Amino acid sequence: MKYVYSKEVKKHKEKGLPILALESTIIAHGMPYPENYDFAKKTEQLCRKNNVAPATVAILKGNVHVGLTKKELLWVCKSGKLAKTSKREISTFVAKKKDGATTVSATIWIAYKSGVSVFATGGIGGVHKGSSKSFDISQDIIALSETPIVVVSAGAKAILDLPKTMESLETHGVSVVGYKTSDVPSFYSRTCGLKLNIKTNSAKEISEIYCEHKNLGILSSLLVMNPVPKKHEIPESKIKSIIQEAINKSRGLNIRGKELTPFLLKTITKKTNGKSLKTNVALALNNVKLGIKITKQVSKHGKVTQNI
Ligand code: PSU
Ligand code: MN
């Protein structure tokens, strides 16, 4: 097994400078080309402008890459050859020397093992609607319960059963905080009618909480819910019926398992004439911006004071 760090990530690791982990499934399966490549380039530029090393994680020919070259990033976005890879599949992909796009569960594990403390994505996976019949609950929830890293999201994806997802996060002991909100954001929308227990008001505060989280030896992630900016929001009332139509279509076509989330995102993009994709890009970039602030704080102040 080989970890391949990009030059920037290597340098930042050696010097203790800030790094932000990013996933590859969001670009390889969550967005179409070329929008995914534009998004990925903007993300990396934003990081560099702020002296943060972007660490996009992907498995290429069985090697675990943390930070990609330009050519590799384009391949991830354009080739259509990377299978969606969650945490339980990482070892198989490595042993079989395959190409894999890592989901939240796989990415946070690899980031954590690489010594990276902060990760930003769009929305996490969770409990799917109709889960009592399908049993479809994302591995993201379990990975979040056993990977001590800061995860910046716009909440869970709106295609999910959000009350059950929030309950499941609680059951699995995942620490959840809102960023400048007490409402549970729902990906495309800033609210969904559910409330959060903890509101934070700054990246510094989040980094302080994360530091204590580590001091206490708590193994879960610190999941930050950061609502989509108002001007890019699609209100819940507008998107609700579109999501339901997409879910009905997936049931008609018997789409299940790891295909379900990409299918729903694609169908919703079609039904909103691209508006949902724009919102997805905007909320993910907004999370990257917050991730940058948090990782800078963590590398400044995030020293663990107690080893357990
Ligand atoms: N966030 C997005 N778009 C995505 C995803 C997250 O804005 O495509 C991906 C992440 O990789 C997440 C995965 O881990 O969807 C969840 O898939 P599933 O529901 O099959 O576990
Ligand atoms: Mn699933």
XYZ file of C-alpha atoms and ligand atoms in Angstrom:
330
model
C 0.000 0.000 0.000
C 1.291 3.414 -0.880
C 0.167 6.862 0.202
C 1.008 9.461 -2.433
C 1.034 13.008 -1.085
C 1.043 15.949 -3.502
C 4.058 18.235 -3.195
C 1.987 20.898 -1.429
C 0.417 18.474 1.013
C 3.821 16.990 1.792
C 5.292 20.419 2.463
C 2.367 21.498 4.631
C 2.511 18.237 6.593
C 6.216 18.667 7.275
C 5.861 22.294 8.356
C 2.597 21.936 10.268
C 0.820 24.297 7.860
C -2.933 24.064 7.185
C -4.387 21.405 4.886
C -8.006 20.902 3.814
C -9.198 17.421 2.819
C -11.680 17.151 -0.051
C -13.514 14.164 -1.480
C -13.565 12.908 -5.060
C -17.024 11.304 -5.220
C -18.689 14.719 -5.149
C -16.853 15.580 -8.391
C -16.736 12.159 -10.074
C -20.351 11.156 -9.293
C -22.165 14.132 -7.784
C -21.641 16.672 -10.578
C -21.364 16.401 -14.390
C -18.297 17.379 -16.450
C -17.261 20.212 -17.011
C -19.087 21.798 -14.050
C -17.298 19.392 -11.703
C -13.884 20.433 -13.022
C -14.715 24.142 -12.720
C -15.829 23.502 -9.161
C -12.702 21.474 -8.330
C -10.404 24.141 -9.793
C -12.191 26.936 -7.891
C -11.935 24.928 -4.689
C -8.217 24.385 -5.059
C -7.618 28.040 -5.996
C -9.516 29.196 -2.928
C -7.339 26.980 -0.740
C -4.078 28.159 -2.299
C -5.067 31.824 -2.107
C -5.409 31.294 1.631
C -2.161 29.334 2.037
C -4.008 26.096 2.658
C -2.954 22.933 0.804
C -5.931 21.309 -0.970
C -5.887 17.569 -0.305
C -8.329 15.950 -2.696
C -8.392 12.241 -1.906
C -8.726 9.556 -4.587
C -7.435 6.035 -5.222
C -5.492 5.820 -8.467
C -4.144 2.478 -9.653
C -4.408 1.259 -6.081
C -2.398 4.126 -4.605
C -4.039 6.323 -1.988
C -3.595 9.895 -3.224
C -3.845 12.806 -0.809
C -3.680 15.909 -3.011
C -3.791 15.546 -6.786
C -1.822 16.976 -9.691
C -3.724 18.989 -12.337
C -3.694 15.997 -14.647
C -5.001 13.655 -11.977
C -7.752 16.086 -11.003
C -8.893 16.324 -14.634
C -8.875 12.519 -14.907
C -11.056 12.221 -11.794
C -13.520 14.746 -13.238
C -13.581 13.592 -16.844
C -12.742 9.916 -17.262
C -15.906 8.390 -15.788
C -13.638 5.500 -14.777
C -13.546 5.920 -11.016
C -15.938 3.723 -9.079
C -17.646 5.215 -6.041
C -15.568 3.949 -3.109
C -16.688 4.018 0.480
C -14.597 3.122 3.518
C -15.316 -0.604 3.436
C -14.019 -0.823 -0.132
C -10.732 1.056 0.246
C -8.632 -2.035 0.961
C -10.072 -3.961 -2.004
C -9.403 -1.071 -4.372
C -5.846 -0.804 -3.102
C -5.172 -4.561 -3.330
C -6.688 -4.828 -6.795
C -4.916 -1.648 -7.984
C -8.183 -0.042 -9.055
C -9.251 3.587 -9.511
C -11.740 4.844 -6.956
C -13.501 8.087 -6.123
C -13.734 8.325 -2.349
C -16.984 9.173 -0.549
C -17.208 11.047 2.739
C -16.673 7.815 4.703
C -13.538 6.810 2.772
C -12.124 10.335 2.532
C -12.348 11.188 6.218
C -10.674 7.904 7.138
C -7.783 8.504 4.743
C -7.513 12.166 5.797
C -7.426 11.195 9.465
C -4.764 8.546 8.838
C -2.745 11.203 6.971
C -2.855 13.602 9.914
C -5.303 16.030 8.279
C -7.793 17.556 10.735
C -10.407 19.294 8.578
C -12.538 18.130 5.640
C -15.144 19.991 3.563
C -17.851 18.556 1.314
C -21.371 19.357 0.092
C -23.802 17.287 2.104
C -23.222 14.109 4.073
C -25.038 10.855 3.388
C -27.580 9.596 5.922
C -30.825 7.683 6.315
C -32.692 7.375 3.026
C -36.448 7.841 2.772
C -38.178 4.477 2.931
C -35.273 3.079 4.977
C -37.599 0.896 7.049
C -38.092 -1.170 3.896
C -34.775 -0.647 2.073
C -32.456 -0.514 5.115
C -30.480 2.101 3.136
C -28.412 4.090 5.638
C -25.172 5.650 4.407
C -21.864 4.398 5.750
C -21.046 8.077 6.213
C -22.907 7.962 9.541
C -20.792 5.096 10.889
C -17.562 6.637 9.589
C -18.505 9.938 11.240
C -18.873 8.053 14.522
C -15.324 6.671 14.401
C -13.156 9.338 12.756
C -12.050 12.322 14.860
C -11.879 15.067 12.253
C -13.847 18.262 11.559
C -16.385 17.706 8.753
C -17.897 20.822 7.177
C -21.205 20.194 5.392
C -24.424 21.976 4.435
C -26.245 19.396 6.514
C -27.357 16.070 5.165
C -28.564 15.844 1.570
C -32.197 16.914 1.140
C -33.014 13.662 -0.655
C -32.756 11.930 2.755
C -35.111 11.422 5.644
C -33.698 14.281 7.705
C -35.427 13.615 11.061
C -34.163 10.007 10.958
C -30.706 11.150 9.840
C -30.471 13.539 12.806
C -31.627 10.797 15.192
C -29.106 8.397 13.712
C -26.277 10.918 14.150
C -27.280 11.188 17.806
C -27.472 7.404 18.285
C -23.981 7.026 16.862
C -22.584 9.762 19.069
C -21.621 12.169 16.303
C -21.020 15.701 17.658
C -23.047 18.154 15.561
C -22.840 21.957 15.656
C -24.462 24.645 13.532
C -22.393 27.456 12.090
C -24.195 30.721 12.831
C -27.499 28.839 12.942
C -29.711 26.847 15.298
C -31.650 25.324 12.394
C -30.705 22.078 10.716
C -29.785 23.106 7.176
C -30.898 20.740 4.429
C -28.410 21.061 1.582
C -30.379 23.108 -1.020
C -32.284 24.930 1.758
C -31.224 26.779 4.900
C -33.818 25.102 7.100
C -36.034 22.020 7.239
C -38.007 22.624 10.409
C -35.559 20.757 12.686
C -33.438 22.402 15.378
C -29.825 21.957 16.451
C -28.690 21.838 20.093
C -25.469 23.748 19.571
C -24.787 26.923 17.626
C -21.255 28.172 17.039
C -20.359 31.633 15.849
C -16.808 31.456 14.547
C -14.151 29.200 13.055
C -12.092 29.863 16.184
C -14.852 28.532 18.403
C -15.134 25.406 16.236
C -11.387 24.830 16.427
C -11.526 25.208 20.235
C -14.325 22.640 20.444
C -12.364 20.288 18.181
C -9.274 20.680 20.324
C -11.209 19.645 23.457
C -12.861 16.872 21.471
C -9.401 15.452 20.803
C -8.152 16.123 24.338
C -11.073 14.080 25.613
C -10.252 11.257 23.237
C -13.673 11.365 21.615
C -13.601 9.322 18.446
C -16.467 10.831 16.465
C -16.151 13.596 13.932
C -17.155 17.131 14.788
C -19.843 17.645 12.154
C -20.357 21.308 11.275
C -23.606 22.242 9.546
C -23.165 25.382 7.482
C -26.277 26.586 5.629
C -26.163 27.415 1.910
C -25.861 31.208 1.337
C -29.306 32.857 1.071
C -28.876 34.025 -2.507
C -28.239 30.473 -3.711
C -30.884 28.776 -1.607
C -33.762 26.796 -3.114
C -36.462 27.009 -0.422
C -37.719 23.689 0.895
C -41.256 24.405 -0.370
C -39.944 24.655 -3.949
C -37.635 21.638 -3.962
C -39.754 19.213 -1.932
C -42.013 17.984 -4.748
C -39.094 17.755 -7.183
C -37.194 15.536 -4.742
C -40.270 13.350 -4.290
C -40.673 12.988 -8.073
C -37.007 11.950 -8.348
C -37.446 9.400 -5.543
C -40.587 7.998 -7.227
C -38.655 7.676 -10.482
C -35.797 5.825 -8.738
C -38.311 3.400 -7.223
C -39.942 2.823 -10.614
C -36.548 1.998 -12.101
C -35.502 -0.016 -9.036
C -32.337 2.049 -8.482
C -30.677 1.046 -5.225
C -27.464 0.984 -3.245
C -24.611 3.241 -4.215
C -26.299 4.269 -7.479
C -29.200 5.901 -5.660
C -27.605 9.156 -4.464
C -25.934 10.026 -7.828
C -29.179 9.140 -9.662
C -31.277 11.415 -7.447
C -28.832 14.340 -7.728
C -28.768 13.988 -11.534
C -32.547 13.736 -11.833
C -33.068 16.787 -9.605
C -30.567 18.759 -11.737
C -32.589 17.902 -14.860
C -35.911 18.749 -13.239
C -34.642 22.147 -11.991
C -32.949 22.993 -15.334
C -29.551 23.072 -13.693
C -30.532 25.293 -10.747
C -29.909 22.552 -8.165
C -26.413 21.954 -9.566
C -25.615 25.672 -9.207
C -26.848 25.529 -5.624
C -24.805 22.367 -4.974
C -21.661 24.095 -6.253
C -22.395 27.246 -4.217
C -23.000 25.404 -0.957
C -19.920 23.226 -1.411
C -17.723 26.276 -2.093
C -19.223 27.946 0.961
C -18.206 24.892 2.995
C -14.696 25.021 1.552
C -14.435 28.676 2.647
C -15.405 27.768 6.187
C -13.153 24.682 6.098
C -10.233 26.945 5.173
C -10.913 29.215 8.163
C -11.223 26.267 10.541
C -8.074 24.468 9.360
C -6.091 27.700 9.729
C -7.340 28.042 13.304
C -6.631 24.384 14.074
C -3.062 24.603 12.814
C -2.525 27.779 14.879
C -4.173 26.756 18.157
C -5.093 23.122 17.816
C -2.413 21.559 19.967
C -3.634 18.583 21.945
C -2.885 19.178 25.625
C -3.601 15.768 27.010
C -2.881 12.335 25.679
C -5.336 9.637 26.599
N -22.147 15.799 -1.257
C -22.513 16.318 -2.443
N -22.573 15.483 -3.521
C -22.253 14.133 -3.428
C -21.876 13.593 -2.166
C -21.831 14.467 -1.122
O -22.777 17.536 -2.547
O -22.295 13.430 -4.430
C -21.515 12.105 -2.038
C -20.525 11.920 -0.895
O -19.408 11.231 -1.409
C -21.253 11.072 0.125
C -22.076 10.232 -0.784
O -20.389 10.320 0.945
O -22.572 11.209 -1.714
C -23.162 9.480 -0.030
O -23.582 8.396 -0.802
P -24.512 7.233 -0.198
O -25.830 7.900 0.079
O -24.598 6.195 -1.293
O -23.843 6.719 1.010
Mn -26.669 3.625 0.612
